[in-house]
Protein backbone atom coordinates (compact mmCIF):
# COMPACT_ATOMS: atom_id res chain seq x y z
CA UNK A 1 0.00 0.00 0.00
CA UNK A 2 1.89 3.01 -1.24
CA UNK A 3 -0.21 5.55 0.68
CA UNK A 4 0.08 3.94 4.11
CA UNK A 5 2.93 6.29 5.10
CA UNK A 6 0.83 9.27 4.03
CA UNK A 7 -2.12 8.13 6.15
CA UNK A 8 0.16 7.61 9.16
CA UNK A 9 1.62 11.10 8.67
CA UNK A 10 -1.90 12.53 8.59
CA UNK A 11 -2.72 10.75 11.84
CA UNK A 12 0.36 12.20 13.57
CA UNK A 13 -0.49 15.76 12.54
CA UNK A 14 -1.93 17.48 15.64
CA UNK A 15 -4.27 19.50 13.40
CA UNK A 16 -5.96 16.47 11.85
CA UNK A 17 -9.73 16.82 12.29
CA UNK A 18 -11.30 14.28 14.63
CA UNK A 19 -13.66 13.21 11.83
CA UNK A 20 -10.66 12.12 9.79
CA UNK A 21 -9.13 10.33 12.80
CA UNK A 22 -12.42 8.46 13.19
CA UNK A 23 -12.32 7.45 9.53
CA UNK A 24 -8.69 6.33 9.72
CA UNK A 25 -9.51 4.27 12.82
CA UNK A 26 -11.12 1.79 10.44
CA UNK A 27 -8.15 1.62 8.07
CA UNK A 28 -7.18 -1.85 6.86
CA UNK A 29 -3.55 -1.28 7.89
CA UNK A 30 -2.78 -2.05 11.53
CA UNK A 31 -0.06 0.60 11.63
CA UNK A 32 -2.57 3.33 10.77
CA UNK A 33 -5.11 2.13 13.36
CA UNK A 34 -2.33 1.89 15.95
CA UNK A 35 -1.26 5.46 15.18
CA UNK A 36 -4.85 6.66 15.64
CA UNK A 37 -4.98 4.82 18.98
CA UNK A 38 -1.77 6.56 20.11
CA UNK A 39 -2.85 10.03 19.01
CA UNK A 40 -3.76 12.15 22.02
CA UNK A 41 -6.26 14.06 19.87
CA UNK A 42 -8.31 10.95 19.19
CA UNK A 43 -11.68 11.30 20.91
CA UNK A 44 -12.89 8.84 23.53
CA UNK A 45 -15.66 7.41 21.32
CA UNK A 46 -13.11 6.44 18.65
CA UNK A 47 -10.80 4.93 21.28
CA UNK A 48 -13.76 2.97 22.61
CA UNK A 49 -14.23 1.39 19.17
CA UNK A 50 -10.51 0.72 18.77
CA UNK A 51 -10.49 -1.09 22.12
CA UNK A 52 -12.14 -4.02 20.36
CA UNK A 53 -9.65 -4.11 17.48
CA UNK A 54 -8.42 -7.60 16.60
CA UNK A 55 -4.79 -6.45 16.82
CA UNK A 56 -3.33 -6.49 20.35
CA UNK A 57 -0.93 -3.62 19.65
CA UNK A 58 -3.85 -1.37 18.73
CA UNK A 59 -5.57 -2.32 21.99
CA UNK A 60 -2.37 -1.65 23.97
CA UNK A 61 -2.09 1.78 22.38
CA UNK A 62 -5.69 2.51 23.38
CA UNK A 63 -4.94 1.43 26.95
CA UNK A 64 -2.19 4.02 27.40
CA UNK A 65 -3.89 6.91 25.61
CA UNK A 66 -4.79 9.60 28.20
CA UNK A 67 -8.16 10.18 26.47
CA UNK A 68 -9.27 6.59 26.97
CA UNK A 69 -12.17 6.43 29.43
CA UNK A 70 -11.50 4.49 32.63
CA UNK A 71 -14.18 1.88 31.88
CA UNK A 72 -12.47 1.11 28.57
CA UNK A 73 -9.13 0.68 30.35
CA UNK A 74 -10.81 -1.74 32.77
CA UNK A 75 -12.29 -3.67 29.83
CA UNK A 76 -8.87 -3.89 28.18
CA UNK A 77 -7.27 -5.06 31.41
CA UNK A 78 -9.89 -7.79 31.77
CA UNK A 79 -9.55 -9.11 28.22
CA UNK A 80 -5.75 -9.02 28.35
CA UNK A 81 -5.77 -11.59 31.13
CA UNK A 82 -7.60 -14.13 28.94
PDB file of N, CA and C in Angstrom:
ATOM      1  N   UNK A   1       0.848  -1.184   0.000  1.00  0.00           N
ATOM      2  CA  UNK A   1       0.000   0.000   0.000  1.00  0.00           C
ATOM      3  C   UNK A   1       0.890   1.242   0.000  1.00  0.00           C
ATOM      4  N   UNK A   2       0.948   1.911  -1.104  1.00  0.00           N
ATOM      5  CA  UNK A   2       1.886   3.015  -1.241  1.00  0.00           C
ATOM      6  C   UNK A   2       1.480   4.282  -0.518  1.00  0.00           C
ATOM      7  N   UNK A   3       0.234   4.351  -0.025  1.00  0.00           N
ATOM      8  CA  UNK A   3      -0.210   5.554   0.684  1.00  0.00           C
ATOM      9  C   UNK A   3      -0.300   5.356   2.200  1.00  0.00           C
ATOM     10  N   UNK A   4       0.132   4.220   2.677  1.00  0.00           N
ATOM     11  CA  UNK A   4       0.085   3.945   4.112  1.00  0.00           C
ATOM     12  C   UNK A   4       0.905   4.972   4.891  1.00  0.00           C
ATOM     13  N   UNK A   5       2.089   5.293   4.412  1.00  0.00           N
ATOM     14  CA  UNK A   5       2.926   6.286   5.097  1.00  0.00           C
ATOM     15  C   UNK A   5       2.258   7.652   5.131  1.00  0.00           C
ATOM     16  N   UNK A   6       1.547   7.979   4.080  1.00  0.00           N
ATOM     17  CA  UNK A   6       0.833   9.268   4.030  1.00  0.00           C
ATOM     18  C   UNK A   6      -0.277   9.282   5.077  1.00  0.00           C
ATOM     19  N   UNK A   7      -1.037   8.192   5.166  1.00  0.00           N
ATOM     20  CA  UNK A   7      -2.124   8.133   6.152  1.00  0.00           C
ATOM     21  C   UNK A   7      -1.582   8.198   7.568  1.00  0.00           C
ATOM     22  N   UNK A   8      -0.448   7.530   7.826  1.00  0.00           N
ATOM     23  CA  UNK A   8       0.156   7.605   9.163  1.00  0.00           C
ATOM     24  C   UNK A   8       0.612   9.030   9.457  1.00  0.00           C
ATOM     25  N   UNK A   9       1.182   9.711   8.477  1.00  0.00           N
ATOM     26  CA  UNK A   9       1.618  11.103   8.672  1.00  0.00           C
ATOM     27  C   UNK A   9       0.428  12.002   8.978  1.00  0.00           C
ATOM     28  N   UNK A  10      -0.683  11.751   8.321  1.00  0.00           N
ATOM     29  CA  UNK A  10      -1.897  12.530   8.594  1.00  0.00           C
ATOM     30  C   UNK A  10      -2.345  12.307  10.033  1.00  0.00           C
ATOM     31  N   UNK A  11      -2.294  11.068  10.474  1.00  0.00           N
ATOM     32  CA  UNK A  11      -2.718  10.750  11.843  1.00  0.00           C
ATOM     33  C   UNK A  11      -1.845  11.467  12.863  1.00  0.00           C
ATOM     34  N   UNK A  12      -0.552  11.573  12.606  1.00  0.00           N
ATOM     35  CA  UNK A  12       0.362  12.197  13.568  1.00  0.00           C
ATOM     36  C   UNK A  12       0.289  13.719  13.569  1.00  0.00           C
ATOM     37  N   UNK A  13      -0.359  14.311  12.577  1.00  0.00           N
ATOM     38  CA  UNK A  13      -0.493  15.760  12.539  1.00  0.00           C
ATOM     39  C   UNK A  13      -1.473  16.192  13.632  1.00  0.00           C
ATOM     40  N   UNK A  14      -1.040  17.068  14.547  1.00  0.00           N
ATOM     41  CA  UNK A  14      -1.934  17.482  15.640  1.00  0.00           C
ATOM     42  C   UNK A  14      -3.151  18.271  15.168  1.00  0.00           C
ATOM     43  N   UNK A  15      -3.144  18.738  13.932  1.00  0.00           N
ATOM     44  CA  UNK A  15      -4.271  19.500  13.398  1.00  0.00           C
ATOM     45  C   UNK A  15      -5.252  18.652  12.589  1.00  0.00           C
ATOM     46  N   UNK A  16      -5.052  17.351  12.579  1.00  0.00           N
ATOM     47  CA  UNK A  16      -5.962  16.471  11.848  1.00  0.00           C
ATOM     48  C   UNK A  16      -7.340  16.516  12.497  1.00  0.00           C
ATOM     49  N   UNK A  17      -8.370  16.778  11.722  1.00  0.00           N
ATOM     50  CA  UNK A  17      -9.729  16.818  12.285  1.00  0.00           C
ATOM     51  C   UNK A  17     -10.130  15.473  12.883  1.00  0.00           C
ATOM     52  N   UNK A  18     -10.893  15.521  13.960  1.00  0.00           N
ATOM     53  CA  UNK A  18     -11.302  14.284  14.631  1.00  0.00           C
ATOM     54  C   UNK A  18     -12.146  13.406  13.716  1.00  0.00           C
ATOM     55  N   UNK A  19     -12.870  14.001  12.779  1.00  0.00           N
ATOM     56  CA  UNK A  19     -13.657  13.205  11.830  1.00  0.00           C
ATOM     57  C   UNK A  19     -12.740  12.342  10.958  1.00  0.00           C
ATOM     58  N   UNK A  20     -11.607  12.888  10.590  1.00  0.00           N
ATOM     59  CA  UNK A  20     -10.656  12.121   9.788  1.00  0.00           C
ATOM     60  C   UNK A  20      -9.980  11.041  10.639  1.00  0.00           C
ATOM     61  N   UNK A  21      -9.681  11.351  11.896  1.00  0.00           N
ATOM     62  CA  UNK A  21      -9.133  10.334  12.798  1.00  0.00           C
ATOM     63  C   UNK A  21     -10.117   9.177  12.939  1.00  0.00           C
ATOM     64  N   UNK A  22     -11.392   9.510  13.061  1.00  0.00           N
ATOM     65  CA  UNK A  22     -12.417   8.464  13.186  1.00  0.00           C
ATOM     66  C   UNK A  22     -12.458   7.593  11.938  1.00  0.00           C
ATOM     67  N   UNK A  23     -12.329   8.210  10.775  1.00  0.00           N
ATOM     68  CA  UNK A  23     -12.320   7.447   9.527  1.00  0.00           C
ATOM     69  C   UNK A  23     -11.078   6.556   9.434  1.00  0.00           C
ATOM     70  N   UNK A  24      -9.936   7.098   9.804  1.00  0.00           N
ATOM     71  CA  UNK A  24      -8.693   6.327   9.725  1.00  0.00           C
ATOM     72  C   UNK A  24      -8.623   5.230  10.788  1.00  0.00           C
ATOM     73  N   UNK A  25      -9.454   5.319  11.799  1.00  0.00           N
ATOM     74  CA  UNK A  25      -9.507   4.268  12.821  1.00  0.00           C
ATOM     75  C   UNK A  25     -10.028   2.951  12.256  1.00  0.00           C
ATOM     76  N   UNK A  26     -10.614   3.009  11.084  1.00  0.00           N
ATOM     77  CA  UNK A  26     -11.122   1.790  10.442  1.00  0.00           C
ATOM     78  C   UNK A  26     -10.235   1.353   9.277  1.00  0.00           C
ATOM     79  N   UNK A  27      -9.065   1.942   9.160  1.00  0.00           N
ATOM     80  CA  UNK A  27      -8.150   1.623   8.065  1.00  0.00           C
ATOM     81  C   UNK A  27      -7.785   0.143   8.086  1.00  0.00           C
ATOM     82  N   UNK A  28      -7.534  -0.420   6.927  1.00  0.00           N
ATOM     83  CA  UNK A  28      -7.182  -1.848   6.864  1.00  0.00           C
ATOM     84  C   UNK A  28      -5.773  -2.126   7.361  1.00  0.00           C
ATOM     85  N   UNK A  29      -4.923  -1.106   7.415  1.00  0.00           N
ATOM     86  CA  UNK A  29      -3.550  -1.277   7.889  1.00  0.00           C
ATOM     87  C   UNK A  29      -3.484  -1.097   9.410  1.00  0.00           C
ATOM     88  N   UNK A  30      -2.921  -2.087  10.074  1.00  0.00           N
ATOM     89  CA  UNK A  30      -2.783  -2.050  11.530  1.00  0.00           C
ATOM     90  C   UNK A  30      -1.963  -0.833  11.967  1.00  0.00           C
ATOM     91  N   UNK A  31      -0.922  -0.516  11.230  1.00  0.00           N
ATOM     92  CA  UNK A  31      -0.055   0.600  11.632  1.00  0.00           C
ATOM     93  C   UNK A  31      -0.802   1.930  11.658  1.00  0.00           C
ATOM     94  N   UNK A  32      -1.770   2.091  10.779  1.00  0.00           N
ATOM     95  CA  UNK A  32      -2.571   3.326  10.766  1.00  0.00           C
ATOM     96  C   UNK A  32      -3.519   3.329  11.961  1.00  0.00           C
ATOM     97  N   UNK A  33      -4.196   2.213  12.206  1.00  0.00           N
ATOM     98  CA  UNK A  33      -5.108   2.131  13.363  1.00  0.00           C
ATOM     99  C   UNK A  33      -4.348   2.316  14.666  1.00  0.00           C
ATOM    100  N   UNK A  34      -3.147   1.745  14.754  1.00  0.00           N
ATOM    101  CA  UNK A  34      -2.329   1.889  15.954  1.00  0.00           C
ATOM    102  C   UNK A  34      -1.939   3.355  16.152  1.00  0.00           C
ATOM    103  N   UNK A  35      -1.609   4.041  15.082  1.00  0.00           N
ATOM    104  CA  UNK A  35      -1.257   5.465  15.179  1.00  0.00           C
ATOM    105  C   UNK A  35      -2.450   6.288  15.654  1.00  0.00           C
ATOM    106  N   UNK A  36      -3.640   5.960  15.167  1.00  0.00           N
ATOM    107  CA  UNK A  36      -4.846   6.656  15.642  1.00  0.00           C
ATOM    108  C   UNK A  36      -5.028   6.397  17.136  1.00  0.00           C
ATOM    109  N   UNK A  37      -4.824   5.167  17.557  1.00  0.00           N
ATOM    110  CA  UNK A  37      -4.984   4.821  18.977  1.00  0.00           C
ATOM    111  C   UNK A  37      -3.978   5.552  19.862  1.00  0.00           C
ATOM    112  N   UNK A  38      -2.802   5.856  19.337  1.00  0.00           N
ATOM    113  CA  UNK A  38      -1.774   6.563  20.110  1.00  0.00           C
ATOM    114  C   UNK A  38      -1.964   8.072  20.124  1.00  0.00           C
ATOM    115  N   UNK A  39      -2.703   8.585  19.150  1.00  0.00           N
ATOM    116  CA  UNK A  39      -2.853  10.035  19.007  1.00  0.00           C
ATOM    117  C   UNK A  39      -3.653  10.604  20.173  1.00  0.00           C
ATOM    118  N   UNK A  40      -3.086  11.567  20.861  1.00  0.00           N
ATOM    119  CA  UNK A  40      -3.762  12.152  22.023  1.00  0.00           C
ATOM    120  C   UNK A  40      -4.914  13.073  21.626  1.00  0.00           C
ATOM    121  N   UNK A  41      -5.104  13.294  20.341  1.00  0.00           N
ATOM    122  CA  UNK A  41      -6.258  14.065  19.868  1.00  0.00           C
ATOM    123  C   UNK A  41      -7.441  13.170  19.503  1.00  0.00           C
ATOM    124  N   UNK A  42      -7.231  11.872  19.530  1.00  0.00           N
ATOM    125  CA  UNK A  42      -8.311  10.949  19.190  1.00  0.00           C
ATOM    126  C   UNK A  42      -9.364  10.978  20.287  1.00  0.00           C
ATOM    127  N   UNK A  43     -10.622  11.215  19.902  1.00  0.00           N
ATOM    128  CA  UNK A  43     -11.683  11.301  20.909  1.00  0.00           C
ATOM    129  C   UNK A  43     -12.009   9.952  21.552  1.00  0.00           C
ATOM    130  N   UNK A  44     -12.574  10.029  22.737  1.00  0.00           N
ATOM    131  CA  UNK A  44     -12.889   8.843  23.532  1.00  0.00           C
ATOM    132  C   UNK A  44     -13.773   7.857  22.779  1.00  0.00           C
ATOM    133  N   UNK A  45     -14.750   8.335  22.013  1.00  0.00           N
ATOM    134  CA  UNK A  45     -15.655   7.407  21.323  1.00  0.00           C
ATOM    135  C   UNK A  45     -14.926   6.598  20.255  1.00  0.00           C
ATOM    136  N   UNK A  46     -13.910   7.180  19.644  1.00  0.00           N
ATOM    137  CA  UNK A  46     -13.106   6.444  18.655  1.00  0.00           C
ATOM    138  C   UNK A  46     -12.213   5.435  19.378  1.00  0.00           C
ATOM    139  N   UNK A  47     -11.635   5.843  20.491  1.00  0.00           N
ATOM    140  CA  UNK A  47     -10.803   4.929  21.281  1.00  0.00           C
ATOM    141  C   UNK A  47     -11.631   3.755  21.788  1.00  0.00           C
ATOM    142  N   UNK A  48     -12.867   4.035  22.146  1.00  0.00           N
ATOM    143  CA  UNK A  48     -13.758   2.975  22.608  1.00  0.00           C
ATOM    144  C   UNK A  48     -13.936   1.916  21.522  1.00  0.00           C
ATOM    145  N   UNK A  49     -14.100   2.337  20.283  1.00  0.00           N
ATOM    146  CA  UNK A  49     -14.234   1.387  19.169  1.00  0.00           C
ATOM    147  C   UNK A  49     -12.927   0.639  18.913  1.00  0.00           C
ATOM    148  N   UNK A  50     -11.811   1.359  18.998  1.00  0.00           N
ATOM    149  CA  UNK A  50     -10.513   0.725  18.766  1.00  0.00           C
ATOM    150  C   UNK A  50     -10.153  -0.274  19.859  1.00  0.00           C
ATOM    151  N   UNK A  51     -10.767  -0.162  21.011  1.00  0.00           N
ATOM    152  CA  UNK A  51     -10.494  -1.089  22.118  1.00  0.00           C
ATOM    153  C   UNK A  51     -10.891  -2.515  21.779  1.00  0.00           C
ATOM    154  N   UNK A  52     -11.723  -2.679  20.765  1.00  0.00           N
ATOM    155  CA  UNK A  52     -12.137  -4.022  20.355  1.00  0.00           C
ATOM    156  C   UNK A  52     -11.437  -4.470  19.073  1.00  0.00           C
ATOM    157  N   UNK A  53     -10.399  -3.753  18.676  1.00  0.00           N
ATOM    158  CA  UNK A  53      -9.648  -4.113  17.477  1.00  0.00           C
ATOM    159  C   UNK A  53      -9.058  -5.509  17.640  1.00  0.00           C
ATOM    160  N   UNK A  54      -8.960  -6.241  16.538  1.00  0.00           N
ATOM    161  CA  UNK A  54      -8.422  -7.604  16.603  1.00  0.00           C
ATOM    162  C   UNK A  54      -6.911  -7.639  16.829  1.00  0.00           C
ATOM    163  N   UNK A  55      -6.241  -6.507  16.631  1.00  0.00           N
ATOM    164  CA  UNK A  55      -4.790  -6.449  16.825  1.00  0.00           C
ATOM    165  C   UNK A  55      -4.469  -5.998  18.250  1.00  0.00           C
ATOM    166  N   UNK A  56      -3.671  -6.791  18.948  1.00  0.00           N
ATOM    167  CA  UNK A  56      -3.331  -6.487  20.346  1.00  0.00           C
ATOM    168  C   UNK A  56      -2.553  -5.189  20.508  1.00  0.00           C
ATOM    169  N   UNK A  57      -1.701  -4.860  19.541  1.00  0.00           N
ATOM    170  CA  UNK A  57      -0.929  -3.623  19.647  1.00  0.00           C
ATOM    171  C   UNK A  57      -1.825  -2.390  19.567  1.00  0.00           C
ATOM    172  N   UNK A  58      -2.879  -2.466  18.786  1.00  0.00           N
ATOM    173  CA  UNK A  58      -3.846  -1.369  18.731  1.00  0.00           C
ATOM    174  C   UNK A  58      -4.521  -1.231  20.103  1.00  0.00           C
ATOM    175  N   UNK A  59      -4.921  -2.337  20.676  1.00  0.00           N
ATOM    176  CA  UNK A  59      -5.565  -2.315  21.994  1.00  0.00           C
ATOM    177  C   UNK A  59      -4.613  -1.784  23.067  1.00  0.00           C
ATOM    178  N   UNK A  60      -3.350  -2.165  23.007  1.00  0.00           N
ATOM    179  CA  UNK A  60      -2.367  -1.654  23.973  1.00  0.00           C
ATOM    180  C   UNK A  60      -2.204  -0.142  23.837  1.00  0.00           C
ATOM    181  N   UNK A  61      -2.205   0.338  22.608  1.00  0.00           N
ATOM    182  CA  UNK A  61      -2.092   1.783  22.383  1.00  0.00           C
ATOM    183  C   UNK A  61      -3.305   2.513  22.948  1.00  0.00           C
ATOM    184  N   UNK A  62      -4.481   1.925  22.796  1.00  0.00           N
ATOM    185  CA  UNK A  62      -5.692   2.514  23.379  1.00  0.00           C
ATOM    186  C   UNK A  62      -5.558   2.573  24.895  1.00  0.00           C
ATOM    187  N   UNK A  63      -5.034   1.516  25.490  1.00  0.00           N
ATOM    188  CA  UNK A  63      -4.936   1.430  26.950  1.00  0.00           C
ATOM    189  C   UNK A  63      -4.079   2.531  27.559  1.00  0.00           C
ATOM    190  N   UNK A  64      -3.083   3.003  26.836  1.00  0.00           N
ATOM    191  CA  UNK A  64      -2.190   4.024  27.404  1.00  0.00           C
ATOM    192  C   UNK A  64      -2.516   5.449  26.927  1.00  0.00           C
ATOM    193  N   UNK A  65      -3.508   5.581  26.074  1.00  0.00           N
ATOM    194  CA  UNK A  65      -3.887   6.913  25.610  1.00  0.00           C
ATOM    195  C   UNK A  65      -4.595   7.653  26.748  1.00  0.00           C
ATOM    196  N   UNK A  66      -4.167   8.874  27.077  1.00  0.00           N
ATOM    197  CA  UNK A  66      -4.789   9.604  28.196  1.00  0.00           C
ATOM    198  C   UNK A  66      -6.266   9.947  27.969  1.00  0.00           C
ATOM    199  N   UNK A  67      -6.750   9.895  26.749  1.00  0.00           N
ATOM    200  CA  UNK A  67      -8.162  10.183  26.472  1.00  0.00           C
ATOM    201  C   UNK A  67      -9.066   8.964  26.621  1.00  0.00           C
ATOM    202  N   UNK A  68      -8.477   7.807  26.850  1.00  0.00           N
ATOM    203  CA  UNK A  68      -9.274   6.590  26.971  1.00  0.00           C
ATOM    204  C   UNK A  68     -10.046   6.613  28.281  1.00  0.00           C
ATOM    205  N   UNK A  69     -11.362   6.458  28.212  1.00  0.00           N
ATOM    206  CA  UNK A  69     -12.167   6.430  29.435  1.00  0.00           C
ATOM    207  C   UNK A  69     -11.749   5.282  30.355  1.00  0.00           C
ATOM    208  N   UNK A  70     -11.913   5.484  31.627  1.00  0.00           N
ATOM    209  CA  UNK A  70     -11.497   4.494  32.630  1.00  0.00           C
ATOM    210  C   UNK A  70     -12.190   3.149  32.412  1.00  0.00           C
ATOM    211  N   UNK A  71     -13.473   3.159  32.072  1.00  0.00           N
ATOM    212  CA  UNK A  71     -14.183   1.883  31.881  1.00  0.00           C
ATOM    213  C   UNK A  71     -13.616   1.098  30.693  1.00  0.00           C
ATOM    214  N   UNK A  72     -13.089   1.794  29.714  1.00  0.00           N
ATOM    215  CA  UNK A  72     -12.467   1.114  28.573  1.00  0.00           C
ATOM    216  C   UNK A  72     -11.139   0.501  29.005  1.00  0.00           C
ATOM    217  N   UNK A  73     -10.399   1.222  29.830  1.00  0.00           N
ATOM    218  CA  UNK A  73      -9.133   0.677  30.353  1.00  0.00           C
ATOM    219  C   UNK A  73      -9.382  -0.576  31.186  1.00  0.00           C
ATOM    220  N   UNK A  74     -10.452  -0.563  31.975  1.00  0.00           N
ATOM    221  CA  UNK A  74     -10.807  -1.740  32.773  1.00  0.00           C
ATOM    222  C   UNK A  74     -11.157  -2.904  31.846  1.00  0.00           C
ATOM    223  N   UNK A  75     -11.953  -2.637  30.814  1.00  0.00           N
ATOM    224  CA  UNK A  75     -12.291  -3.672  29.825  1.00  0.00           C
ATOM    225  C   UNK A  75     -11.034  -4.265  29.208  1.00  0.00           C
ATOM    226  N   UNK A  76     -10.117  -3.403  28.801  1.00  0.00           N
ATOM    227  CA  UNK A  76      -8.873  -3.891  28.179  1.00  0.00           C
ATOM    228  C   UNK A  76      -8.040  -4.714  29.153  1.00  0.00           C
ATOM    229  N   UNK A  77      -8.011  -4.296  30.400  1.00  0.00           N
ATOM    230  CA  UNK A  77      -7.275  -5.064  31.413  1.00  0.00           C
ATOM    231  C   UNK A  77      -7.892  -6.440  31.595  1.00  0.00           C
ATOM    232  N   UNK A  78      -9.207  -6.507  31.590  1.00  0.00           N
ATOM    233  CA  UNK A  78      -9.888  -7.787  31.767  1.00  0.00           C
ATOM    234  C   UNK A  78      -9.663  -8.730  30.588  1.00  0.00           C
ATOM    235  N   UNK A  79      -9.720  -8.217  29.375  1.00  0.00           N
ATOM    236  CA  UNK A  79      -9.552  -9.109  28.222  1.00  0.00           C
ATOM    237  C   UNK A  79      -8.084  -9.486  28.009  1.00  0.00           C
ATOM    238  N   UNK A  80      -7.169  -8.683  28.534  1.00  0.00           N
ATOM    239  CA  UNK A  80      -5.752  -9.017  28.346  1.00  0.00           C
ATOM    240  C   UNK A  80      -5.327 -10.180  29.240  1.00  0.00           C
ATOM    241  N   UNK A  81      -6.122 -10.490  30.244  1.00  0.00           N
ATOM    242  CA  UNK A  81      -5.772 -11.592  31.132  1.00  0.00           C
ATOM    243  C   UNK A  81      -6.296 -12.922  30.608  1.00  0.00           C
ATOM    244  N   UNK A  82      -7.043 -12.886  29.515  1.00  0.00           N
ATOM    245  CA  UNK A  82      -7.603 -14.126  28.944  1.00  0.00           C
ATOM    246  C   UNK A  82      -6.622 -14.812  28.038  1.00  0.00           C
TER     247      UNK A  82
END
